[in-house]
Short mmCIF file of C-alpha atoms and ligand atoms in Angstrom, two decimals:
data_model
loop_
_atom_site.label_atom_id
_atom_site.label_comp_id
_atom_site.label_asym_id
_atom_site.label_seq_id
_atom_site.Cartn_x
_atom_site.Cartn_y
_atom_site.Cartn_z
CA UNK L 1 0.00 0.00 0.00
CA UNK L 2 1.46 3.32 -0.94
CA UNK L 3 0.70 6.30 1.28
CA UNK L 4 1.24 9.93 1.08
CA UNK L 5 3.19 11.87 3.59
CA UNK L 6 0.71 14.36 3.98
CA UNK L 7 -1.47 11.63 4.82
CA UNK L 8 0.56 10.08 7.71
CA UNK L 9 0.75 13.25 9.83
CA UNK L 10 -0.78 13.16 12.70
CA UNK L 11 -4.02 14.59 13.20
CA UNK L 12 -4.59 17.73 14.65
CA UNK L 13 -5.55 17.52 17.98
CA UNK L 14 -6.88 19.24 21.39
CA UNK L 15 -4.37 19.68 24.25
CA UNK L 16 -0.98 18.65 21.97
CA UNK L 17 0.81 22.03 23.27
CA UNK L 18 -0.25 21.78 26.88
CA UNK L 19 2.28 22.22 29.42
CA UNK L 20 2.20 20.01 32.42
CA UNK L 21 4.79 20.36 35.36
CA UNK L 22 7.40 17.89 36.54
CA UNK L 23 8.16 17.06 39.90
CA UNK L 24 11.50 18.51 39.44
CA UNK L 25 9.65 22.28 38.76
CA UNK L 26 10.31 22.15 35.16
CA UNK L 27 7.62 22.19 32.60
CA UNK L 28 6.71 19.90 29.36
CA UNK L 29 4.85 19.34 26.72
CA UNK L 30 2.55 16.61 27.85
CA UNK L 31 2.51 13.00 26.21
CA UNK L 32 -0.98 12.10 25.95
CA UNK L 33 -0.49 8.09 25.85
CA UNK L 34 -3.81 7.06 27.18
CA UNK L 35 -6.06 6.96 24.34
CA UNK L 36 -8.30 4.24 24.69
CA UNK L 37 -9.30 5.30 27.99
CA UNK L 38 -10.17 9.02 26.31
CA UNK L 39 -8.52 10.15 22.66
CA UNK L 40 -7.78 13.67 22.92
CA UNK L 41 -10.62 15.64 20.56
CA UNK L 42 -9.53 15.92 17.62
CA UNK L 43 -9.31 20.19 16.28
CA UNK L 44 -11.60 19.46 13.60
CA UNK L 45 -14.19 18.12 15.93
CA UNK L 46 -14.16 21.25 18.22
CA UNK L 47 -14.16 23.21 15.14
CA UNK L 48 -17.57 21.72 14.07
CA UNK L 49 -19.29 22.28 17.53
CA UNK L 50 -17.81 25.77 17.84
CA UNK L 51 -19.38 26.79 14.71
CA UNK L 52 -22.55 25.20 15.71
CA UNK L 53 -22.89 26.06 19.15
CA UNK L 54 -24.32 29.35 18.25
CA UNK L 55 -26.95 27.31 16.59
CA UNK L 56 -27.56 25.14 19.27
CA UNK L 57 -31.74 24.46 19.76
CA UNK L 58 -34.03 22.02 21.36
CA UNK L 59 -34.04 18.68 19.60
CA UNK L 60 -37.73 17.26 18.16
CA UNK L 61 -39.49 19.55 20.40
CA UNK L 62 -39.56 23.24 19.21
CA UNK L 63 -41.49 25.27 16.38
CA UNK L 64 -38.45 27.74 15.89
CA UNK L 65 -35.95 28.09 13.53
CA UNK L 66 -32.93 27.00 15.42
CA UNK L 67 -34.92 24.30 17.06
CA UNK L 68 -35.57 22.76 13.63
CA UNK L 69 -31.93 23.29 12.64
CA UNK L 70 -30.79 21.62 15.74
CA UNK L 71 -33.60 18.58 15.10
CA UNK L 72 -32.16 18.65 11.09
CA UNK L 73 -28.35 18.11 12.49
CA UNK L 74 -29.15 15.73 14.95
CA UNK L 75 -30.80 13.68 12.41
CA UNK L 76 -28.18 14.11 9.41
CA UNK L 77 -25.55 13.13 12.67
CA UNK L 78 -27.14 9.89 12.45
CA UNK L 79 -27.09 9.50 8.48
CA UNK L 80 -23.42 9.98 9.27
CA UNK L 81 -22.77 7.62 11.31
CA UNK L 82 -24.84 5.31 9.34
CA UNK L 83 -22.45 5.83 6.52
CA UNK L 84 -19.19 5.66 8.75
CA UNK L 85 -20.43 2.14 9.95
CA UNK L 86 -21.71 1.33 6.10
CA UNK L 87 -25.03 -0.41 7.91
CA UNK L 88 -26.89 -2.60 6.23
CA UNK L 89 -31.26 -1.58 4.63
CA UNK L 90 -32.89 -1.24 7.54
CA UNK L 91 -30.39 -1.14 10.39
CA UNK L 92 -30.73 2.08 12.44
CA UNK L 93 -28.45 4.22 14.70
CA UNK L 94 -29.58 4.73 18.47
CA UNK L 95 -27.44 7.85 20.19
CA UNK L 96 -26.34 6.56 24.13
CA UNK L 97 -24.07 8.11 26.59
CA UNK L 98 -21.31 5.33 25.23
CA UNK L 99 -20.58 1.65 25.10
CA UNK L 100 -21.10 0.85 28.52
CA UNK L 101 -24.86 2.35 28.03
CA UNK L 102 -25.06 0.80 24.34
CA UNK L 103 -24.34 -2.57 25.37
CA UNK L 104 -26.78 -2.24 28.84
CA UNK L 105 -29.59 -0.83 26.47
CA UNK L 106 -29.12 -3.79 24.03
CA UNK L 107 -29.33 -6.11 27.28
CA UNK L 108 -32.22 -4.72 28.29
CA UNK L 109 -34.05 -5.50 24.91
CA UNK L 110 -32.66 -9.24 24.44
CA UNK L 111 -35.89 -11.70 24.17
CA UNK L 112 -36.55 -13.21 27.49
CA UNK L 113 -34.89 -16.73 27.82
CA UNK L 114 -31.64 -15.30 25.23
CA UNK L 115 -28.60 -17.13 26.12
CA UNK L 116 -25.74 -15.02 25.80
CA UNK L 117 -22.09 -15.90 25.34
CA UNK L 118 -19.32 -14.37 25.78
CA UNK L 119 -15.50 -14.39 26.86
CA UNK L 120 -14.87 -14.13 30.29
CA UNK L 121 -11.81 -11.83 29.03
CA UNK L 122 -13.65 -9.00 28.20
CA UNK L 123 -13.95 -5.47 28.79
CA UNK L 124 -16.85 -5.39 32.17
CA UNK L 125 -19.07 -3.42 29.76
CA UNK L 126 -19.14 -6.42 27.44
CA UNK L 127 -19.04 -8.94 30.37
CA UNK L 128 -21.22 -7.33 32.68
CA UNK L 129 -24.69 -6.25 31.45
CA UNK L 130 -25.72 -9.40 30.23
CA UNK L 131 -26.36 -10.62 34.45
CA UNK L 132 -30.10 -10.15 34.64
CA UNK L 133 -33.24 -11.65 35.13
CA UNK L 134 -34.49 -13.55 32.31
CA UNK L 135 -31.05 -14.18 30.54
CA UNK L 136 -28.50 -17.04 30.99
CA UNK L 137 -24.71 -16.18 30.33
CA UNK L 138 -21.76 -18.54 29.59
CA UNK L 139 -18.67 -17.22 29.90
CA UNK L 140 -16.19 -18.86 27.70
CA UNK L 141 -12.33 -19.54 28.93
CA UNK L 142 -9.57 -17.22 27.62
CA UNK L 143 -8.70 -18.49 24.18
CA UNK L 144 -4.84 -18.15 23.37
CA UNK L 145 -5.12 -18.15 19.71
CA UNK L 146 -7.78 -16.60 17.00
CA UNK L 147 -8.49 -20.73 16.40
CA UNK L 148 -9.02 -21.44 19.84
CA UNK L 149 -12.00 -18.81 19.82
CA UNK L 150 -13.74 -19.61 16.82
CA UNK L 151 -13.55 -23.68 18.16
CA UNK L 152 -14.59 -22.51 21.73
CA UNK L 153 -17.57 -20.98 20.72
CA UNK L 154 -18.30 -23.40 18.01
CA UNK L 155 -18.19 -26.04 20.79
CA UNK L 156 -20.54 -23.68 23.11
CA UNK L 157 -23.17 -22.64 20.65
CA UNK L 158 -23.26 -26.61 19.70
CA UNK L 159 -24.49 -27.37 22.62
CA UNK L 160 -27.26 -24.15 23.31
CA UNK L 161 -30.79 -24.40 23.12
CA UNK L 162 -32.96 -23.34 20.15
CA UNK L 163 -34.03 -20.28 21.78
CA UNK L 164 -32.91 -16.64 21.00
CA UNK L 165 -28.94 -16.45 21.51
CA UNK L 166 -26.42 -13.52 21.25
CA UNK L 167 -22.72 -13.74 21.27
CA UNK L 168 -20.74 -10.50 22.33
CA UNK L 169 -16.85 -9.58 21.02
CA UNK L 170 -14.73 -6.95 21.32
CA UNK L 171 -12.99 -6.10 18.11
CA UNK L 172 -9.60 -4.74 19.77
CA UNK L 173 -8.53 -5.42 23.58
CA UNK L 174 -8.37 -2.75 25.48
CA UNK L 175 -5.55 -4.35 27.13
CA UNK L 176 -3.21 -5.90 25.00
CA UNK L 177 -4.88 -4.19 21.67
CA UNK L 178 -5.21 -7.50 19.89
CA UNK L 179 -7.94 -7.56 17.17
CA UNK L 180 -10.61 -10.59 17.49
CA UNK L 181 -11.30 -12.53 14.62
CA UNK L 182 -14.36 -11.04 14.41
CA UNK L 183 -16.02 -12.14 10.78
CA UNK L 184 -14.97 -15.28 11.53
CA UNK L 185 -16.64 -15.15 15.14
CA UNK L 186 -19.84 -14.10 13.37
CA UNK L 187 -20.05 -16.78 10.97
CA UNK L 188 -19.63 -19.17 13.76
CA UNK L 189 -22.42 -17.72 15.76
CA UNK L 190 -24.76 -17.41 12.70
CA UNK L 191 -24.82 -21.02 11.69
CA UNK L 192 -26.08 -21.73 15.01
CA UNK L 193 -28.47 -18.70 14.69
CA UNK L 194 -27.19 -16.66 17.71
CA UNK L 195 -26.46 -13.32 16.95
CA UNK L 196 -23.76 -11.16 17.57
CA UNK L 197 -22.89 -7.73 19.06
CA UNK L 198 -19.31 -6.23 18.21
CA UNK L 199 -17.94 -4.02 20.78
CA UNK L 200 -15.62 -1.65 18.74
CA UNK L 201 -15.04 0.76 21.67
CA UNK L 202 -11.45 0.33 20.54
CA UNK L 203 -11.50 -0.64 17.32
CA UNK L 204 -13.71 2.28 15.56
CA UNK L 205 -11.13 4.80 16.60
CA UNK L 206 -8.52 2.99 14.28
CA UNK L 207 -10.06 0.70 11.94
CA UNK L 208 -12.46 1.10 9.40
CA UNK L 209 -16.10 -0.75 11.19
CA UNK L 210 -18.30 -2.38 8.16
CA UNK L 211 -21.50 -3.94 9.78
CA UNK L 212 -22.22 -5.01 6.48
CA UNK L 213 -18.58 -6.68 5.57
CA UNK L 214 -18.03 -8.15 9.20
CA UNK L 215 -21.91 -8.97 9.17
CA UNK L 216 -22.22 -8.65 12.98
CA UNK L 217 -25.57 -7.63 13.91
CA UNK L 218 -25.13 -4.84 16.39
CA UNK L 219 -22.14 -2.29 17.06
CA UNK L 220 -21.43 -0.68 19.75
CA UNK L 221 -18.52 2.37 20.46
CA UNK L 222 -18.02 5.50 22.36
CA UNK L 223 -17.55 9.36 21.56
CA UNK L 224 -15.27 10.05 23.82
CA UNK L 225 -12.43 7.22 22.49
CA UNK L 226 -13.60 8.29 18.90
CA UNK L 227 -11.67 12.07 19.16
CA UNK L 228 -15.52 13.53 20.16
CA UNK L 229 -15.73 14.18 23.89
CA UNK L 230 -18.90 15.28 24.39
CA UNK L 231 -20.31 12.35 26.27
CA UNK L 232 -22.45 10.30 23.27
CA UNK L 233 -21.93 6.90 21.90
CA UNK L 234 -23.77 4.53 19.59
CA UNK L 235 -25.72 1.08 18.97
CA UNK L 236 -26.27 0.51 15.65
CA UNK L 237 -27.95 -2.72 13.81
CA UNK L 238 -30.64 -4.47 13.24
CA UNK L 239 -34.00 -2.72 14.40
CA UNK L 240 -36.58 -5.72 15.65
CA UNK L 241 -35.48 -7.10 19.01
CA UNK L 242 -35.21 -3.34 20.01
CA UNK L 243 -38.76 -1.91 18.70
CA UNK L 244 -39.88 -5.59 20.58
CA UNK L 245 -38.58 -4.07 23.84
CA UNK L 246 -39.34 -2.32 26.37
CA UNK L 247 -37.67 1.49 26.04
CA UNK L 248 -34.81 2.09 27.88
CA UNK L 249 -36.08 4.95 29.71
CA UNK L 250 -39.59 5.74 29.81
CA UNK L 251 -40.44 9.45 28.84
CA UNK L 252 -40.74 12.30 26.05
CA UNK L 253 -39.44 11.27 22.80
CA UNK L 254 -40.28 7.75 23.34
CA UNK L 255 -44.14 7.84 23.20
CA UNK L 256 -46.60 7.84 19.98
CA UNK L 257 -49.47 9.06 21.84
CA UNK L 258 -50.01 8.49 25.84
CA UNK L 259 -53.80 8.89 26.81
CA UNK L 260 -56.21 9.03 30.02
CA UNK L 261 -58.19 5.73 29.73
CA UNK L 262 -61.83 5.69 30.95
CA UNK L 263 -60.98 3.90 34.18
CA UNK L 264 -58.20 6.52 35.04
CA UNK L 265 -54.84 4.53 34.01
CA UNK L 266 -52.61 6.08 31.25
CA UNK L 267 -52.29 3.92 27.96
CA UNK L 268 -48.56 4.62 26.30
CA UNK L 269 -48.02 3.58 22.66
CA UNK L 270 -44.43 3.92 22.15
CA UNK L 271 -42.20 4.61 19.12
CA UNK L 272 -40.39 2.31 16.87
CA UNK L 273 -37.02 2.82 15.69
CA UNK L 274 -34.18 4.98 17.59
CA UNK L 275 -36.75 7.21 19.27
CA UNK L 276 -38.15 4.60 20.78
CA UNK L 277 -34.46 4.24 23.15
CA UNK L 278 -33.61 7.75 23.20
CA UNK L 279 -36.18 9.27 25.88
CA UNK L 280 -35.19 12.74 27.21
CA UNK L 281 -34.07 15.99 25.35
CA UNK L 282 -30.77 14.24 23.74
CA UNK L 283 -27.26 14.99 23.68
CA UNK L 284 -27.57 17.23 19.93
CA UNK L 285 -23.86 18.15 20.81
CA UNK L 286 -22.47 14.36 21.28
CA UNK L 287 -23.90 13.28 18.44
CA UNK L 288 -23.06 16.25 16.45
CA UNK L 289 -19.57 15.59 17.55
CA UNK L 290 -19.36 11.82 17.06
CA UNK L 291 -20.51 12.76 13.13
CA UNK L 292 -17.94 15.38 13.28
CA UNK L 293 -15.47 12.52 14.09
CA UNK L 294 -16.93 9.67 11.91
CA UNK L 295 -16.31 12.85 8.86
CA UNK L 296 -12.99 13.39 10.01
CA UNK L 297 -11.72 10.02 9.71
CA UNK L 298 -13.15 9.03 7.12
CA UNK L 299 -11.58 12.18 5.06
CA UNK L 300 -8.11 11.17 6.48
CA UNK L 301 -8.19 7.89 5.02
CA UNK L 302 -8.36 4.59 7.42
CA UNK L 303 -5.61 3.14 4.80
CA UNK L 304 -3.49 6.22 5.82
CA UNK L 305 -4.41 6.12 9.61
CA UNK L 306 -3.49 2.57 10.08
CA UNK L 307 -0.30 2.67 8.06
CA UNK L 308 0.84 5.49 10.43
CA UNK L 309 -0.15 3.48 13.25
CA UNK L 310 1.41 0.45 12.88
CA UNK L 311 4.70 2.33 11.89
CA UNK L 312 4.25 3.74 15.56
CA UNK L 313 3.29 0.07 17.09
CA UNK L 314 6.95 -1.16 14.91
CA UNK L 315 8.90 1.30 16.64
CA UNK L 316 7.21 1.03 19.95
CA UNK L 317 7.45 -2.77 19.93
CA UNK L 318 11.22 -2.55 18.66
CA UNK L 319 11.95 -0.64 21.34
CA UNK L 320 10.50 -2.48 24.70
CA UNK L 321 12.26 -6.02 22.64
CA UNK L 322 15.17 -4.09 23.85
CA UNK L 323 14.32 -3.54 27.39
CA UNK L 324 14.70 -7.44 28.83
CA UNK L 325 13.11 -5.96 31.99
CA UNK L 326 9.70 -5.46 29.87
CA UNK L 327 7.33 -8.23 29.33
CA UNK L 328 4.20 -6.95 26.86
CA UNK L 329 1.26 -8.78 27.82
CA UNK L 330 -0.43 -11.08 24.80
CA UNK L 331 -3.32 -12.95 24.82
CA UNK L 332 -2.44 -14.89 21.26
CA UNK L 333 1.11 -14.71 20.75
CA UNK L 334 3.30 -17.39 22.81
CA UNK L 335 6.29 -14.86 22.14
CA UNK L 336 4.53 -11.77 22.67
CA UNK L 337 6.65 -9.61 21.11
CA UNK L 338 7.02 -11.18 17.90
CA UNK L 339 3.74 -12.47 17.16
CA UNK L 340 2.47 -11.23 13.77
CA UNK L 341 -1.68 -11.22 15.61
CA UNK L 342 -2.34 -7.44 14.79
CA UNK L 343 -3.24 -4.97 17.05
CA UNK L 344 -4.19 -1.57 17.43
CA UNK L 345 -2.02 1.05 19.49
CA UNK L 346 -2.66 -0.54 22.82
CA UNK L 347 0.03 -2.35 24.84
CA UNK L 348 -0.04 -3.17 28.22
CA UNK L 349 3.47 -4.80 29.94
CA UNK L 350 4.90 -4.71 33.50
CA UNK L 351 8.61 -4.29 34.19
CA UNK L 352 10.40 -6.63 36.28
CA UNK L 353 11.26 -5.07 39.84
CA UNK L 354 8.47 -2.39 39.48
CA UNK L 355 5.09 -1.64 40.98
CA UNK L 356 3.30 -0.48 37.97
CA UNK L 357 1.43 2.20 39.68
CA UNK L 358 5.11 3.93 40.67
CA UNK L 359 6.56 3.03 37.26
CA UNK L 360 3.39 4.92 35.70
CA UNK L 361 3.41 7.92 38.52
CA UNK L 362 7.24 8.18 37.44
CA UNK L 363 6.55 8.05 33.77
CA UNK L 364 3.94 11.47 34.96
CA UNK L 365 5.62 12.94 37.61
CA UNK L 366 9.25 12.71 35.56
CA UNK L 367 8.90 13.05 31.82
CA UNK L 368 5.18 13.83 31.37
CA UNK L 369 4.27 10.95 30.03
CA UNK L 370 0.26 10.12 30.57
CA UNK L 371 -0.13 6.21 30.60
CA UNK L 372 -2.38 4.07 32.66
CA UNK L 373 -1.85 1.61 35.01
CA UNK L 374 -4.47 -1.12 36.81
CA UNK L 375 -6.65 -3.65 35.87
CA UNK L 376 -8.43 -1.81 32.92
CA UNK L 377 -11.69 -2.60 33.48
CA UNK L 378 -11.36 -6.53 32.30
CA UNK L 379 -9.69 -8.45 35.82
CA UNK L 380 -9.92 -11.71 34.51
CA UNK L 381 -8.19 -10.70 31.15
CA UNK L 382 -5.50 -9.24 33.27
CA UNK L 383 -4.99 -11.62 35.52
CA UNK L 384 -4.94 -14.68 33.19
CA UNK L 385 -2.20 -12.27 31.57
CA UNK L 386 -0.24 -11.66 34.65
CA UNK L 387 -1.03 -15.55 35.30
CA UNK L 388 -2.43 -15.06 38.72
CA UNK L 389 -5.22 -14.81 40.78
CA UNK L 390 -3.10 -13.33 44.02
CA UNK L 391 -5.19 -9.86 44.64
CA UNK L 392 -8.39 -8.49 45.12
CA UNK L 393 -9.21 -6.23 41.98
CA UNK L 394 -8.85 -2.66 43.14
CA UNK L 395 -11.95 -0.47 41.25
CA UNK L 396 -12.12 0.30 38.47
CA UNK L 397 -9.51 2.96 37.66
CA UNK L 398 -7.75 3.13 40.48
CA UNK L 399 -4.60 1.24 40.77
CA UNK L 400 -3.61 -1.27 43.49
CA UNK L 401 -2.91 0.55 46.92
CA UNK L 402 0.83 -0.36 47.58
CA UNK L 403 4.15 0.56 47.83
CA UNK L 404 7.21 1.54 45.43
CA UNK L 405 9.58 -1.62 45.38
CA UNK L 406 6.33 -3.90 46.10
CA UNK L 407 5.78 -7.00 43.52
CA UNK L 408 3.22 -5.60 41.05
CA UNK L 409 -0.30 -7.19 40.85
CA UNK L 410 -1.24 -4.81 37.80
CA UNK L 411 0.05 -3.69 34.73
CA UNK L 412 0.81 -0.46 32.99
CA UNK L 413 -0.62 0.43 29.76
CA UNK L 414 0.73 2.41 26.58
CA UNK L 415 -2.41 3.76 24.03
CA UNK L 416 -2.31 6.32 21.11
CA UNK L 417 -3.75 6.85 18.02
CA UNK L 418 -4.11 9.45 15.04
CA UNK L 419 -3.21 12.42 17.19
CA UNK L 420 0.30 10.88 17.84
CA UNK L 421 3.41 12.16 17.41
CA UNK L 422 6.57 10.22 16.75
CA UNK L 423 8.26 12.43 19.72
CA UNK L 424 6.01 10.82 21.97
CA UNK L 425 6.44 7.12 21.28
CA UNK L 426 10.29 8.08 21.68
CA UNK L 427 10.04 9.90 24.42
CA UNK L 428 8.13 7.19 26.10
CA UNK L 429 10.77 4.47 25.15
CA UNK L 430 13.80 6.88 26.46
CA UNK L 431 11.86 7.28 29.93
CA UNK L 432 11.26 3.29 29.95
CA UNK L 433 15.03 2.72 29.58
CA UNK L 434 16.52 5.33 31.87
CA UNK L 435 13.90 4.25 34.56
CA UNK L 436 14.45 0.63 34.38
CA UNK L 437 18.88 1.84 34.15
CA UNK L 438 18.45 4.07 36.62
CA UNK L 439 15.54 3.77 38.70
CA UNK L 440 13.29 6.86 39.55
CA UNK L 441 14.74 10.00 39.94
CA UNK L 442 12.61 10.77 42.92
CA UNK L 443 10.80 9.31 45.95
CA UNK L 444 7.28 8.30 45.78
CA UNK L 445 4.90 7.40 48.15
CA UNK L 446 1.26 5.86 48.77
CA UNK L 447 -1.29 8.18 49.16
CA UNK L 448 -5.04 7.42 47.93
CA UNK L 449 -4.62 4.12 46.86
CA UNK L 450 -2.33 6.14 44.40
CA UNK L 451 1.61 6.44 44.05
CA UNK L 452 2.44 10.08 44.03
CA UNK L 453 6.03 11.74 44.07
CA UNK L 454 7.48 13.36 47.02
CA UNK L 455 9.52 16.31 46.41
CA UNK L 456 12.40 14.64 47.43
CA UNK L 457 15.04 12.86 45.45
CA UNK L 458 15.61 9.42 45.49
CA UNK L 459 18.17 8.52 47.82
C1 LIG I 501 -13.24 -2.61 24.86
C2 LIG I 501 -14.05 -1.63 25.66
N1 LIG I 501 -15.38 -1.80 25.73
C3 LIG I 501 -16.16 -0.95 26.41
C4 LIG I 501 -15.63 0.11 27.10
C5 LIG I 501 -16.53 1.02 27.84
O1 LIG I 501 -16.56 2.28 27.23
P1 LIG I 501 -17.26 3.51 27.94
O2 LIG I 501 -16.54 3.70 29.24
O3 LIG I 501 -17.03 4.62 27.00
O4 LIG I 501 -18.67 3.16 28.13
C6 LIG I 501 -14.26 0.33 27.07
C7 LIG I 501 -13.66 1.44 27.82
O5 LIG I 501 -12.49 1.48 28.10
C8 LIG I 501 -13.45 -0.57 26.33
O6 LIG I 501 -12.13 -0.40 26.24
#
């Protein structure tokens, strides 16, 4: 594939000039590494809702001119995102908060008696919402290869009952950044007649998402890892189990008509389609932003986006394979580091000797480096990684309460996309090798549950 330079830049974004201060009193540019917990916003996004804002109306409730406007953008938002997901005739696009909310709304609406399956080393929002009344859930081991999926859920969904089944899959860990092999996955599920609900939370903000191509019959991904921070996200897919359902809040927007009957009750008819799940005044903004986002990418060229990317993943990996002290986590590759599964910019290791909370609160507090550290939301994932079960997860987000020098019981992750600079990737490997030469510059201590730096230097 030949790409043009122009087209491998990074994209403009939010916050890339920001100064942040070291614990040494000096300042930096900061090294926004933590993209698939939030991507910076990309400039052309805050462009678009700048020039809107001054436009900004009611949505489907108002008889004025900007109110109409508003109701018109909202609904070409949707068209967008329609295209940027290339849906099939007749799928539809429901605006939610983000995946977590998708994937719960979609739970809500499964037939009762649906079995659902899915791996138990998935993000909680995939893992999670499926635990209610009326639904059964098998959770399927950790597979170590792409074939050890397909046959695991081949050997599952062989033995289901004939009733209404769904199968749920990420597209791209948000741990290790491995893709799932996802079409492959669907077909699976499909000759047994379950269906299937991608979670591309991490995969929309760096692949191109087909629904018709991959064939999966939901999607699900959020705003706010998608360059468009304005709280929205998206379900989109196939229409009938969810104008079947109950809506997932009960209120304006929802209803057809809701009359007084003779004996004093209240009869509802509700909507069909996305109206029917999108009670309340909704987010025009979020949505407005998520199309601004889906127009973006689309105009940079996934082709050009990815090749940039995995020239950033080369160098990144190159560089830890020269750090023995590393070990990159991998759910499919035996030899982590060389295993041609791809991935998207994710990574998560741990360094030999280090608490991954201090390593991480170094990487801040020293070189301005923004990573994360923890559990990331999937424990099980991480722990079959880290090949333990030794400690109580700590929440979500938070890392593990303990000391520098203390074994580590999470990990520390690396995440960046099309707002990345080169100088950051580099800057991150430098402050990976001095740290594990040199150890930390400064003390650190507990405080929170986090590791903070003292304003003292190490002795
Ligand atoms: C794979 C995956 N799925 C779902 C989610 C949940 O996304 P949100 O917090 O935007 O609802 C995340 C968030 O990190 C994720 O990485």
């Amino acid at each position: 594939m030949s790409v043009t330079t122009d087209l491998c830049a990074p994209l403009a974004v939010l916050g890339h000039d920001v100064q942040v201060p070291l614990v040494n009193g000096e300042k930096v540019a900061y090294a926004a590494l933590d993209y698939a917990a939030s991507s910076p916003a990309l400039q052309r996004v805050w462009d678009d809702v700048a020039a809107y804002a001054p436009y900004y109306g009611s949505v489907h409730r108002g008889a004025g001119y900007l109110s109409q406007l508003s109701t018109d953008l909202f609904e070409q938002s949707r068209r967008t995102v329609e295209e940027f997901l290339d849906l099939r005739e007749g799928d539809q696009v429901v605006f939610t908060r983000a995946t977590t909310d998708s994937l719960n709304l979609l739970a809500g609406a499964l037939p009762a008696g649906t079995e659902v399956f899915v791996f138990e080393t998935e993000h909680h929002a995939s893992l999670l919402p499926w635990r209610r009344d009326g639904l059964t859930v098998s959770y399927l081991r950790a597979p170590r290869s792409h074939a050890e999926a397909v046959a695991a859920l081949d050997t599952a969904l062989a033995g289901a009952g004939e009733g209404p089944k769904l199968f749920c899959v990420t597209g791209a860990s948000n741990v290790t950044g491995e893709l799932w092999p996802v079409a492959e996955l669907t077909r699976t599920a499909h000759r047994y007649g379950a269906r299937v609900v991608l979670d591309a939370a991490q995969l929309a903000p760096h692949h191109r998402v087909s629904v018709r191509e991959l064939d999966v019959d939901w999607v699900a991904f959020s705003g706010h890892k998608l360059y468009a921070p304005f709280g929205s996200g998206v379900l989109a897919g196939r229409r009938d189990w969810l104008d079947a359902a109950e809506p997932y809040l009960a209120g304006g927007g929802a209803t057809r008509t809701v009359a007084r009957e003779a004996d004093g009750s209240v009869a509802v008819e509700w909507n069909s389609g996305p109206a029917r799940h999108e009670a309340g005044s909704p987010n025009v903004i979020g949505a407005y932003a998520i199309a601004a986002a889906c127009r973006a990418l689309s105009e940079a060229g996934f082709d050009a986006l990815e090749a940039r990317e995995q020239q950033l993943i080369a160098r990144l990996k190159a560089g830890l394979a020269e750090i023995p002290e590393v070990k990159v986590l991998s759910l499919f590759g035996d030899t982590p580091l060389l295993t041609d599964v791809a991935r998207v910019g994710v990574l998560s290791f741990v360094v030999q000797g280090w608490n991954s909370s201090h390593f991480s609160a170094a990487l801040s507090a020293e070189y301005g480096i923004g990573v994360r550290d923890g559990l990331f939301c999937a424990h099980p994932l991480v722990r079959t990684l880290l090949g333990g079960e030794e400690a109580p997860p700590s929440e979500c987000g938070a890392p593990e309460a303990s000391l520098p020098g203390e074994r580590s019981l999470n990990a520390i992750r690396v995440s960046f996309g099309a707002g990345t600079p080169d100088e950051h990737v580099d800057r991150f490997l430098t402050a990976v090798r001095e740290l594990v030469t040199d150890g930390a510059a400064w003390s650190y201590r507990s405080e929170g549950g986090r590791c903070v730096a003292d304003t003292r230097r190490a002795a």
